[in-house]
């Protein structure tokens, strides 16, 4: 079995890939969606869990940082508990990569 390389030039290619290759980059909804997906995919499970818990409280990271230490501790505990549930752990210590 042999494989060949197509001799069709980039100008003969139609669609987003051809446009991106001839103009340097493709922009639009497809790129924005892909970028959003990649940003989310690069996050650790701990980061996604932290964001989900903060979202439940309608808090940004900056707002969380301004909370009283007792409230921060309660939310951190909730994040840890959520991670334990997600990982199927009944008991365990704090998760080192959860930085709130």
PDB file of N, CA and C in Angstrom:
ATOM      1  N   UNK A   1       0.854  -1.158   0.000  1.00  0.00           N
ATOM      2  CA  UNK A   1       0.000   0.000   0.000  1.00  0.00           C
ATOM      3  C   UNK A   1       0.906   1.229   0.000  1.00  0.00           C
ATOM      4  N   UNK A   2       0.592   2.190  -0.837  1.00  0.00           N
ATOM      5  CA  UNK A   2       1.376   3.416  -0.886  1.00  0.00           C
ATOM      6  C   UNK A   2       0.487   4.616  -0.637  1.00  0.00           C
ATOM      7  N   UNK A   3       1.061   5.629  -0.088  1.00  0.00           N
ATOM      8  CA  UNK A   3       0.344   6.863   0.175  1.00  0.00           C
ATOM      9  C   UNK A   3       1.038   7.979  -0.582  1.00  0.00           C
ATOM     10  N   UNK A   4       0.265   8.837  -1.180  1.00  0.00           N
ATOM     11  CA  UNK A   4       0.847   9.960  -1.906  1.00  0.00           C
ATOM     12  C   UNK A   4       0.477  11.263  -1.239  1.00  0.00           C
ATOM     13  N   UNK A   5       1.191  12.282  -1.592  1.00  0.00           N
ATOM     14  CA  UNK A   5       0.896  13.615  -1.087  1.00  0.00           C
ATOM     15  C   UNK A   5       0.195  14.371  -2.194  1.00  0.00           C
ATOM     16  N   UNK A   6      -0.884  15.002  -1.859  1.00  0.00           N
ATOM     17  CA  UNK A   6      -1.656  15.745  -2.839  1.00  0.00           C
ATOM     18  C   UNK A   6      -0.837  16.903  -3.384  1.00  0.00           C
ATOM     19  N   UNK A   7      -0.989  17.135  -4.660  1.00  0.00           N
ATOM     20  CA  UNK A   7      -0.288  18.255  -5.276  1.00  0.00           C
ATOM     21  C   UNK A   7      -1.175  19.472  -5.428  1.00  0.00           C
ATOM     22  N   UNK A   8      -2.376  19.433  -4.831  1.00  0.00           N
ATOM     23  CA  UNK A   8      -3.278  20.575  -4.907  1.00  0.00           C
ATOM     24  C   UNK A   8      -2.694  21.696  -4.054  1.00  0.00           C
ATOM     25  N   UNK A   9      -2.525  22.846  -4.639  1.00  0.00           N
ATOM     26  CA  UNK A   9      -1.965  23.982  -3.919  1.00  0.00           C
ATOM     27  C   UNK A   9      -2.959  24.538  -2.917  1.00  0.00           C
ATOM     28  N   UNK A  10      -2.485  25.340  -1.997  1.00  0.00           N
ATOM     29  CA  UNK A  10      -3.345  25.889  -0.954  1.00  0.00           C
ATOM     30  C   UNK A  10      -4.414  26.794  -1.540  1.00  0.00           C
ATOM     31  N   UNK A  11      -4.142  27.458  -2.642  1.00  0.00           N
ATOM     32  CA  UNK A  11      -5.154  28.317  -3.254  1.00  0.00           C
ATOM     33  C   UNK A  11      -6.304  27.506  -3.836  1.00  0.00           C
ATOM     34  N   UNK A  12      -6.095  26.217  -4.063  1.00  0.00           N
ATOM     35  CA  UNK A  12      -7.161  25.362  -4.564  1.00  0.00           C
ATOM     36  C   UNK A  12      -8.033  24.815  -3.455  1.00  0.00           C
ATOM     37  N   UNK A  13      -7.639  25.030  -2.205  1.00  0.00           N
ATOM     38  CA  UNK A  13      -8.391  24.532  -1.059  1.00  0.00           C
ATOM     39  C   UNK A  13      -9.430  25.569  -0.675  1.00  0.00           C
ATOM     40  N   UNK A  14     -10.643  25.105  -0.477  1.00  0.00           N
ATOM     41  CA  UNK A  14     -11.718  26.011  -0.090  1.00  0.00           C
ATOM     42  C   UNK A  14     -12.078  25.771   1.366  1.00  0.00           C
ATOM     43  N   UNK A  15     -12.624  26.787   2.013  1.00  0.00           N
ATOM     44  CA  UNK A  15     -13.085  26.643   3.385  1.00  0.00           C
ATOM     45  C   UNK A  15     -12.175  27.347   4.363  1.00  0.00           C
ATOM     46  N   UNK A  16     -12.426  27.090   5.646  1.00  0.00           N
ATOM     47  CA  UNK A  16     -11.704  27.776   6.714  1.00  0.00           C
ATOM     48  C   UNK A  16     -10.217  27.477   6.658  1.00  0.00           C
ATOM     49  N   UNK A  17      -9.843  26.217   6.438  1.00  0.00           N
ATOM     50  CA  UNK A  17      -8.424  25.857   6.426  1.00  0.00           C
ATOM     51  C   UNK A  17      -7.696  26.579   5.316  1.00  0.00           C
ATOM     52  N   UNK A  18      -8.286  26.618   4.148  1.00  0.00           N
ATOM     53  CA  UNK A  18      -7.664  27.315   3.035  1.00  0.00           C
ATOM     54  C   UNK A  18      -7.558  28.797   3.294  1.00  0.00           C
ATOM     55  N   UNK A  19      -8.580  29.380   3.858  1.00  0.00           N
ATOM     56  CA  UNK A  19      -8.560  30.804   4.189  1.00  0.00           C
ATOM     57  C   UNK A  19      -7.503  31.090   5.230  1.00  0.00           C
ATOM     58  N   UNK A  20      -7.414  30.247   6.236  1.00  0.00           N
ATOM     59  CA  UNK A  20      -6.433  30.455   7.299  1.00  0.00           C
ATOM     60  C   UNK A  20      -5.019  30.373   6.747  1.00  0.00           C
ATOM     61  N   UNK A  21      -4.796  29.430   5.869  1.00  0.00           N
ATOM     62  CA  UNK A  21      -3.461  29.239   5.343  1.00  0.00           C
ATOM     63  C   UNK A  21      -3.047  30.381   4.412  1.00  0.00           C
ATOM     64  N   UNK A  22      -3.974  30.906   3.630  1.00  0.00           N
ATOM     65  CA  UNK A  22      -3.613  31.954   2.688  1.00  0.00           C
ATOM     66  C   UNK A  22      -3.616  33.331   3.317  1.00  0.00           C
ATOM     67  N   UNK A  23      -4.351  33.534   4.402  1.00  0.00           N
ATOM     68  CA  UNK A  23      -4.449  34.851   5.007  1.00  0.00           C
ATOM     69  C   UNK A  23      -3.782  34.938   6.374  1.00  0.00           C
ATOM     70  N   UNK A  24      -3.149  33.884   6.819  1.00  0.00           N
ATOM     71  CA  UNK A  24      -2.420  33.936   8.082  1.00  0.00           C
ATOM     72  C   UNK A  24      -3.181  33.390   9.261  1.00  0.00           C
ATOM     73  N   UNK A  25      -4.478  33.643   9.338  1.00  0.00           N
ATOM     74  CA  UNK A  25      -5.265  33.096  10.431  1.00  0.00           C
ATOM     75  C   UNK A  25      -6.732  33.150  10.070  1.00  0.00           C
ATOM     76  N   UNK A  26      -7.461  32.231  10.622  1.00  0.00           N
ATOM     77  CA  UNK A  26      -8.910  32.223  10.427  1.00  0.00           C
ATOM     78  C   UNK A  26      -9.521  32.876  11.657  1.00  0.00           C
ATOM     79  N   UNK A  27     -10.510  33.699  11.471  1.00  0.00           N
ATOM     80  CA  UNK A  27     -11.160  34.298  12.624  1.00  0.00           C
ATOM     81  C   UNK A  27     -12.650  34.108  12.469  1.00  0.00           C
ATOM     82  N   UNK A  28     -13.324  34.081  13.586  1.00  0.00           N
ATOM     83  CA  UNK A  28     -14.761  33.910  13.557  1.00  0.00           C
ATOM     84  C   UNK A  28     -15.216  32.994  14.639  1.00  0.00           C
ATOM     85  N   UNK A  29     -16.477  32.594  14.559  1.00  0.00           N
ATOM     86  CA  UNK A  29     -17.067  31.767  15.617  1.00  0.00           C
ATOM     87  C   UNK A  29     -16.356  30.445  15.832  1.00  0.00           C
ATOM     88  N   UNK A  30     -15.831  29.830  14.766  1.00  0.00           N
ATOM     89  CA  UNK A  30     -15.162  28.541  14.910  1.00  0.00           C
ATOM     90  C   UNK A  30     -13.906  28.713  15.750  1.00  0.00           C
ATOM     91  N   UNK A  31     -13.113  29.743  15.456  1.00  0.00           N
ATOM     92  CA  UNK A  31     -11.893  29.982  16.225  1.00  0.00           C
ATOM     93  C   UNK A  31     -12.199  30.322  17.675  1.00  0.00           C
ATOM     94  N   UNK A  32     -13.200  31.140  17.899  1.00  0.00           N
ATOM     95  CA  UNK A  32     -13.555  31.516  19.267  1.00  0.00           C
ATOM     96  C   UNK A  32     -14.005  30.297  20.056  1.00  0.00           C
ATOM     97  N   UNK A  33     -14.772  29.438  19.428  1.00  0.00           N
ATOM     98  CA  UNK A  33     -15.236  28.219  20.087  1.00  0.00           C
ATOM     99  C   UNK A  33     -14.060  27.299  20.383  1.00  0.00           C
ATOM    100  N   UNK A  34     -13.164  27.150  19.429  1.00  0.00           N
ATOM    101  CA  UNK A  34     -11.988  26.299  19.630  1.00  0.00           C
ATOM    102  C   UNK A  34     -11.112  26.852  20.747  1.00  0.00           C
ATOM    103  N   UNK A  35     -10.912  28.157  20.774  1.00  0.00           N
ATOM    104  CA  UNK A  35     -10.106  28.769  21.833  1.00  0.00           C
ATOM    105  C   UNK A  35     -10.750  28.575  23.202  1.00  0.00           C
ATOM    106  N   UNK A  36     -12.062  28.746  23.277  1.00  0.00           N
ATOM    107  CA  UNK A  36     -12.769  28.541  24.550  1.00  0.00           C
ATOM    108  C   UNK A  36     -12.614  27.097  25.008  1.00  0.00           C
ATOM    109  N   UNK A  37     -12.729  26.167  24.073  1.00  0.00           N
ATOM    110  CA  UNK A  37     -12.565  24.750  24.407  1.00  0.00           C
ATOM    111  C   UNK A  37     -11.148  24.490  24.916  1.00  0.00           C
ATOM    112  N   UNK A  38     -10.153  25.014  24.215  1.00  0.00           N
ATOM    113  CA  UNK A  38      -8.769  24.778  24.623  1.00  0.00           C
ATOM    114  C   UNK A  38      -8.466  25.384  25.982  1.00  0.00           C
ATOM    115  N   UNK A  39      -8.996  26.581  26.251  1.00  0.00           N
ATOM    116  CA  UNK A  39      -8.792  27.190  27.572  1.00  0.00           C
ATOM    117  C   UNK A  39      -9.359  26.286  28.661  1.00  0.00           C
ATOM    118  N   UNK A  40     -10.544  25.747  28.424  1.00  0.00           N
ATOM    119  CA  UNK A  40     -11.183  24.874  29.418  1.00  0.00           C
ATOM    120  C   UNK A  40     -10.433  23.552  29.533  1.00  0.00           C
ATOM    121  N   UNK A  41     -10.003  23.001  28.413  1.00  0.00           N
ATOM    122  CA  UNK A  41      -9.311  21.710  28.417  1.00  0.00           C
ATOM    123  C   UNK A  41      -7.962  21.782  29.123  1.00  0.00           C
ATOM    124  N   UNK A  42      -7.337  22.945  29.113  1.00  0.00           N
ATOM    125  CA  UNK A  42      -6.027  23.101  29.756  1.00  0.00           C
ATOM    126  C   UNK A  42      -6.126  23.216  31.270  1.00  0.00           C
ATOM    127  N   UNK A  43      -7.314  23.445  31.793  1.00  0.00           N
ATOM    128  CA  UNK A  43      -7.486  23.581  33.241  1.00  0.00           C
ATOM    129  C   UNK A  43      -7.428  22.215  33.909  1.00  0.00           C
ATOM    130  N   UNK A  44      -6.897  22.224  35.101  1.00  0.00           N
ATOM    131  CA  UNK A  44      -6.878  20.988  35.883  1.00  0.00           C
ATOM    132  C   UNK A  44      -8.271  20.748  36.463  1.00  0.00           C
ATOM    133  N   UNK A  45      -8.560  19.515  36.878  1.00  0.00           N
ATOM    134  CA  UNK A  45      -9.848  19.257  37.528  1.00  0.00           C
ATOM    135  C   UNK A  45     -10.049  20.140  38.765  1.00  0.00           C
ATOM    136  N   UNK A  46      -8.977  20.425  39.480  1.00  0.00           N
ATOM    137  CA  UNK A  46      -9.081  21.288  40.663  1.00  0.00           C
ATOM    138  C   UNK A  46      -9.484  22.703  40.268  1.00  0.00           C
ATOM    139  N   UNK A  47      -8.907  23.212  39.181  1.00  0.00           N
ATOM    140  CA  UNK A  47      -9.267  24.558  38.723  1.00  0.00           C
ATOM    141  C   UNK A  47     -10.729  24.628  38.297  1.00  0.00           C
ATOM    142  N   UNK A  48     -11.180  23.598  37.577  1.00  0.00           N
ATOM    143  CA  UNK A  48     -12.585  23.580  37.143  1.00  0.00           C
ATOM    144  C   UNK A  48     -13.526  23.471  38.340  1.00  0.00           C
ATOM    145  N   UNK A  49     -13.143  22.680  39.337  1.00  0.00           N
ATOM    146  CA  UNK A  49     -13.965  22.542  40.538  1.00  0.00           C
ATOM    147  C   UNK A  49     -14.029  23.855  41.300  1.00  0.00           C
ATOM    148  N   UNK A  50     -12.876  24.507  41.461  1.00  0.00           N
ATOM    149  CA  UNK A  50     -12.829  25.790  42.161  1.00  0.00           C
ATOM    150  C   UNK A  50     -13.723  26.805  41.454  1.00  0.00           C
ATOM    151  N   UNK A  51     -13.624  26.893  40.130  1.00  0.00           N
ATOM    152  CA  UNK A  51     -14.450  27.839  39.378  1.00  0.00           C
ATOM    153  C   UNK A  51     -15.936  27.531  39.533  1.00  0.00           C
ATOM    154  N   UNK A  52     -16.284  26.244  39.529  1.00  0.00           N
ATOM    155  CA  UNK A  52     -17.693  25.863  39.665  1.00  0.00           C
ATOM    156  C   UNK A  52     -18.244  26.264  41.035  1.00  0.00           C
ATOM    157  N   UNK A  53     -17.460  26.047  42.088  1.00  0.00           N
ATOM    158  CA  UNK A  53     -17.917  26.402  43.434  1.00  0.00           C
ATOM    159  C   UNK A  53     -18.029  27.925  43.563  1.00  0.00           C
ATOM    160  N   UNK A  54     -17.031  28.650  43.083  1.00  0.00           N
ATOM    161  CA  UNK A  54     -17.111  30.108  43.151  1.00  0.00           C
ATOM    162  C   UNK A  54     -18.312  30.623  42.348  1.00  0.00           C
ATOM    163  N   UNK A  55     -18.593  29.983  41.236  1.00  0.00           N
ATOM    164  CA  UNK A  55     -19.739  30.392  40.411  1.00  0.00           C
ATOM    165  C   UNK A  55     -21.054  30.178  41.166  1.00  0.00           C
ATOM    166  N   UNK A  56     -21.128  29.086  41.934  1.00  0.00           N
ATOM    167  CA  UNK A  56     -22.333  28.839  42.749  1.00  0.00           C
ATOM    168  C   UNK A  56     -22.594  29.975  43.724  1.00  0.00           C
ATOM    169  N   UNK A  57     -21.523  30.585  44.195  1.00  0.00           N
ATOM    170  CA  UNK A  57     -21.628  31.714  45.123  1.00  0.00           C
ATOM    171  C   UNK A  57     -21.648  33.056  44.388  1.00  0.00           C
ATOM    172  N   UNK A  58     -21.643  33.006  43.067  1.00  0.00           N
ATOM    173  CA  UNK A  58     -21.586  34.229  42.247  1.00  0.00           C
ATOM    174  C   UNK A  58     -20.383  35.095  42.618  1.00  0.00           C
ATOM    175  N   UNK A  59     -19.230  34.454  42.775  1.00  0.00           N
ATOM    176  CA  UNK A  59     -18.006  35.148  43.162  1.00  0.00           C
ATOM    177  C   UNK A  59     -16.937  35.030  42.085  1.00  0.00           C
ATOM    178  N   UNK A  60     -16.192  36.096  41.898  1.00  0.00           N
ATOM    179  CA  UNK A  60     -14.979  36.033  41.099  1.00  0.00           C
ATOM    180  C   UNK A  60     -13.831  35.733  42.065  1.00  0.00           C
ATOM    181  N   UNK A  61     -12.656  35.437  41.516  1.00  0.00           N
ATOM    182  CA  UNK A  61     -11.498  35.193  42.362  1.00  0.00           C
ATOM    183  C   UNK A  61     -11.183  36.439  43.196  1.00  0.00           C
ATOM    184  N   UNK A  62     -11.304  37.603  42.588  1.00  0.00           N
ATOM    185  CA  UNK A  62     -11.015  38.853  43.294  1.00  0.00           C
ATOM    186  C   UNK A  62     -11.994  39.062  44.463  1.00  0.00           C
ATOM    187  N   UNK A  63     -13.270  38.772  44.233  1.00  0.00           N
ATOM    188  CA  UNK A  63     -14.263  38.911  45.303  1.00  0.00           C
ATOM    189  C   UNK A  63     -13.992  37.901  46.414  1.00  0.00           C
ATOM    190  N   UNK A  64     -13.616  36.687  46.035  1.00  0.00           N
ATOM    191  CA  UNK A  64     -13.287  35.669  47.029  1.00  0.00           C
ATOM    192  C   UNK A  64     -12.135  36.142  47.911  1.00  0.00           C
ATOM    193  N   UNK A  65     -11.112  36.724  47.275  1.00  0.00           N
ATOM    194  CA  UNK A  65      -9.933  37.191  48.014  1.00  0.00           C
ATOM    195  C   UNK A  65     -10.283  38.252  49.052  1.00  0.00           C
ATOM    196  N   UNK A  66     -11.382  38.964  48.853  1.00  0.00           N
ATOM    197  CA  UNK A  66     -11.785  40.033  49.773  1.00  0.00           C
ATOM    198  C   UNK A  66     -12.706  39.544  50.887  1.00  0.00           C
ATOM    199  N   UNK A  67     -13.114  38.286  50.839  1.00  0.00           N
ATOM    200  CA  UNK A  67     -13.991  37.749  51.886  1.00  0.00           C
ATOM    201  C   UNK A  67     -13.240  37.601  53.202  1.00  0.00           C
ATOM    202  N   UNK A  68     -14.011  37.537  54.280  1.00  0.00           N
ATOM    203  CA  UNK A  68     -13.435  37.272  55.602  1.00  0.00           C
ATOM    204  C   UNK A  68     -12.767  35.895  55.587  1.00  0.00           C
ATOM    205  N   UNK A  69     -11.687  35.734  56.346  1.00  0.00           N
ATOM    206  CA  UNK A  69     -10.971  34.452  56.370  1.00  0.00           C
ATOM    207  C   UNK A  69     -11.862  33.250  56.696  1.00  0.00           C
ATOM    208  N   UNK A  70     -12.851  33.448  57.568  1.00  0.00           N
ATOM    209  CA  UNK A  70     -13.739  32.339  57.928  1.00  0.00           C
ATOM    210  C   UNK A  70     -14.564  31.890  56.725  1.00  0.00           C
ATOM    211  N   UNK A  71     -15.057  32.849  55.941  1.00  0.00           N
ATOM    212  CA  UNK A  71     -15.860  32.526  54.757  1.00  0.00           C
ATOM    213  C   UNK A  71     -14.981  31.863  53.690  1.00  0.00           C
ATOM    214  N   UNK A  72     -13.744  32.366  53.527  1.00  0.00           N
ATOM    215  CA  UNK A  72     -12.813  31.739  52.584  1.00  0.00           C
ATOM    216  C   UNK A  72     -12.542  30.285  52.973  1.00  0.00           C
ATOM    217  N   UNK A  73     -12.345  30.056  54.268  1.00  0.00           N
ATOM    218  CA  UNK A  73     -12.073  28.696  54.747  1.00  0.00           C
ATOM    219  C   UNK A  73     -13.253  27.769  54.469  1.00  0.00           C
ATOM    220  N   UNK A  74     -14.470  28.274  54.661  1.00  0.00           N
ATOM    221  CA  UNK A  74     -15.661  27.455  54.398  1.00  0.00           C
ATOM    222  C   UNK A  74     -15.771  27.100  52.925  1.00  0.00           C
ATOM    223  N   UNK A  75     -15.470  28.054  52.061  1.00  0.00           N
ATOM    224  CA  UNK A  75     -15.547  27.792  50.611  1.00  0.00           C
ATOM    225  C   UNK A  75     -14.420  26.852  50.193  1.00  0.00           C
ATOM    226  N   UNK A  76     -13.228  27.039  50.759  1.00  0.00           N
ATOM    227  CA  UNK A  76     -12.118  26.112  50.455  1.00  0.00           C
ATOM    228  C   UNK A  76     -12.478  24.684  50.850  1.00  0.00           C
ATOM    229  N   UNK A  77     -13.132  24.545  51.995  1.00  0.00           N
ATOM    230  CA  UNK A  77     -13.549  23.211  52.437  1.00  0.00           C
ATOM    231  C   UNK A  77     -14.555  22.619  51.463  1.00  0.00           C
ATOM    232  N   UNK A  78     -15.469  23.433  50.983  1.00  0.00           N
ATOM    233  CA  UNK A  78     -16.448  22.955  50.002  1.00  0.00           C
ATOM    234  C   UNK A  78     -15.751  22.508  48.716  1.00  0.00           C
ATOM    235  N   UNK A  79     -14.726  23.242  48.290  1.00  0.00           N
ATOM    236  CA  UNK A  79     -13.967  22.866  47.095  1.00  0.00           C
ATOM    237  C   UNK A  79     -13.277  21.525  47.326  1.00  0.00           C
ATOM    238  N   UNK A  80     -12.655  21.375  48.490  1.00  0.00           N
ATOM    239  CA  UNK A  80     -11.987  20.110  48.814  1.00  0.00           C
ATOM    240  C   UNK A  80     -12.988  18.959  48.856  1.00  0.00           C
ATOM    241  N   UNK A  81     -14.138  19.179  49.480  1.00  0.00           N
ATOM    242  CA  UNK A  81     -15.163  18.135  49.546  1.00  0.00           C
ATOM    243  C   UNK A  81     -15.641  17.738  48.158  1.00  0.00           C
ATOM    244  N   UNK A  82     -15.810  18.737  47.303  1.00  0.00           N
ATOM    245  CA  UNK A  82     -16.236  18.464  45.925  1.00  0.00           C
ATOM    246  C   UNK A  82     -15.184  17.643  45.188  1.00  0.00           C
ATOM    247  N   UNK A  83     -13.921  17.981  45.396  1.00  0.00           N
ATOM    248  CA  UNK A  83     -12.839  17.207  44.767  1.00  0.00           C
ATOM    249  C   UNK A  83     -12.841  15.768  45.277  1.00  0.00           C
ATOM    250  N   UNK A  84     -13.047  15.589  46.569  1.00  0.00           N
ATOM    251  CA  UNK A  84     -13.096  14.226  47.122  1.00  0.00           C
ATOM    252  C   UNK A  84     -14.236  13.430  46.490  1.00  0.00           C
ATOM    253  N   UNK A  85     -15.393  14.086  46.358  1.00  0.00           N
ATOM    254  CA  UNK A  85     -16.531  13.406  45.725  1.00  0.00           C
ATOM    255  C   UNK A  85     -16.189  13.024  44.291  1.00  0.00           C
ATOM    256  N   UNK A  86     -15.593  13.952  43.569  1.00  0.00           N
ATOM    257  CA  UNK A  86     -15.256  13.693  42.173  1.00  0.00           C
ATOM    258  C   UNK A  86     -14.213  12.598  42.035  1.00  0.00           C
ATOM    259  N   UNK A  87     -13.292  12.532  42.972  1.00  0.00           N
ATOM    260  CA  UNK A  87     -12.240  11.523  42.912  1.00  0.00           C
ATOM    261  C   UNK A  87     -12.640  10.221  43.600  1.00  0.00           C
ATOM    262  N   UNK A  88     -13.807  10.212  44.196  1.00  0.00           N
ATOM    263  CA  UNK A  88     -14.284   8.994  44.844  1.00  0.00           C
ATOM    264  C   UNK A  88     -13.581   8.694  46.154  1.00  0.00           C
ATOM    265  N   UNK A  89     -13.048   9.712  46.796  1.00  0.00           N
ATOM    266  CA  UNK A  89     -12.356   9.511  48.062  1.00  0.00           C
ATOM    267  C   UNK A  89     -13.315   9.791  49.212  1.00  0.00           C
ATOM    268  N   UNK A  90     -13.307   8.911  50.180  1.00  0.00           N
ATOM    269  CA  UNK A  90     -14.142   9.124  51.356  1.00  0.00           C
ATOM    270  C   UNK A  90     -13.425  10.020  52.364  1.00  0.00           C
ATOM    271  N   UNK A  91     -12.100   9.894  52.423  1.00  0.00           N
ATOM    272  CA  UNK A  91     -11.315  10.694  53.362  1.00  0.00           C
ATOM    273  C   UNK A  91     -10.025  11.099  52.680  1.00  0.00           C
ATOM    274  N   UNK A  92      -9.331  12.023  53.257  1.00  0.00           N
ATOM    275  CA  UNK A  92      -8.044  12.442  52.696  1.00  0.00           C
ATOM    276  C   UNK A  92      -7.703  13.838  53.146  1.00  0.00           C
ATOM    277  N   UNK A  93      -6.514  14.268  52.762  1.00  0.00           N
ATOM    278  CA  UNK A  93      -6.044  15.590  53.132  1.00  0.00           C
ATOM    279  C   UNK A  93      -6.454  16.626  52.115  1.00  0.00           C
ATOM    280  N   UNK A  94      -5.975  17.810  52.315  1.00  0.00           N
ATOM    281  CA  UNK A  94      -6.245  18.910  51.389  1.00  0.00           C
ATOM    282  C   UNK A  94      -5.537  18.643  50.067  1.00  0.00           C
ATOM    283  N   UNK A  95      -6.062  19.193  49.021  1.00  0.00           N
ATOM    284  CA  UNK A  95      -5.463  19.028  47.706  1.00  0.00           C
ATOM    285  C   UNK A  95      -4.502  20.180  47.457  1.00  0.00           C
ATOM    286  N   UNK A  96      -3.283  19.823  47.179  1.00  0.00           N
ATOM    287  CA  UNK A  96      -2.227  20.840  47.052  1.00  0.00           C
ATOM    288  C   UNK A  96      -2.456  21.758  45.863  1.00  0.00           C
ATOM    289  N   UNK A  97      -3.087  21.291  44.799  1.00  0.00           N
ATOM    290  CA  UNK A  97      -3.228  22.137  43.615  1.00  0.00           C
ATOM    291  C   UNK A  97      -4.487  22.985  43.631  1.00  0.00           C
ATOM    292  N   UNK A  98      -5.250  22.963  44.718  1.00  0.00           N
ATOM    293  CA  UNK A  98      -6.401  23.846  44.843  1.00  0.00           C
ATOM    294  C   UNK A  98      -5.927  25.113  45.524  1.00  0.00           C
ATOM    295  N   UNK A  99      -5.724  26.136  44.745  1.00  0.00           N
ATOM    296  CA  UNK A  99      -5.257  27.417  45.277  1.00  0.00           C
ATOM    297  C   UNK A  99      -6.367  28.427  45.058  1.00  0.00           C
ATOM    298  N   UNK A 100      -6.939  28.885  46.150  1.00  0.00           N
ATOM    299  CA  UNK A 100      -8.047  29.836  46.061  1.00  0.00           C
ATOM    300  C   UNK A 100      -7.608  31.170  46.592  1.00  0.00           C
TER     301      UNK A 100
END
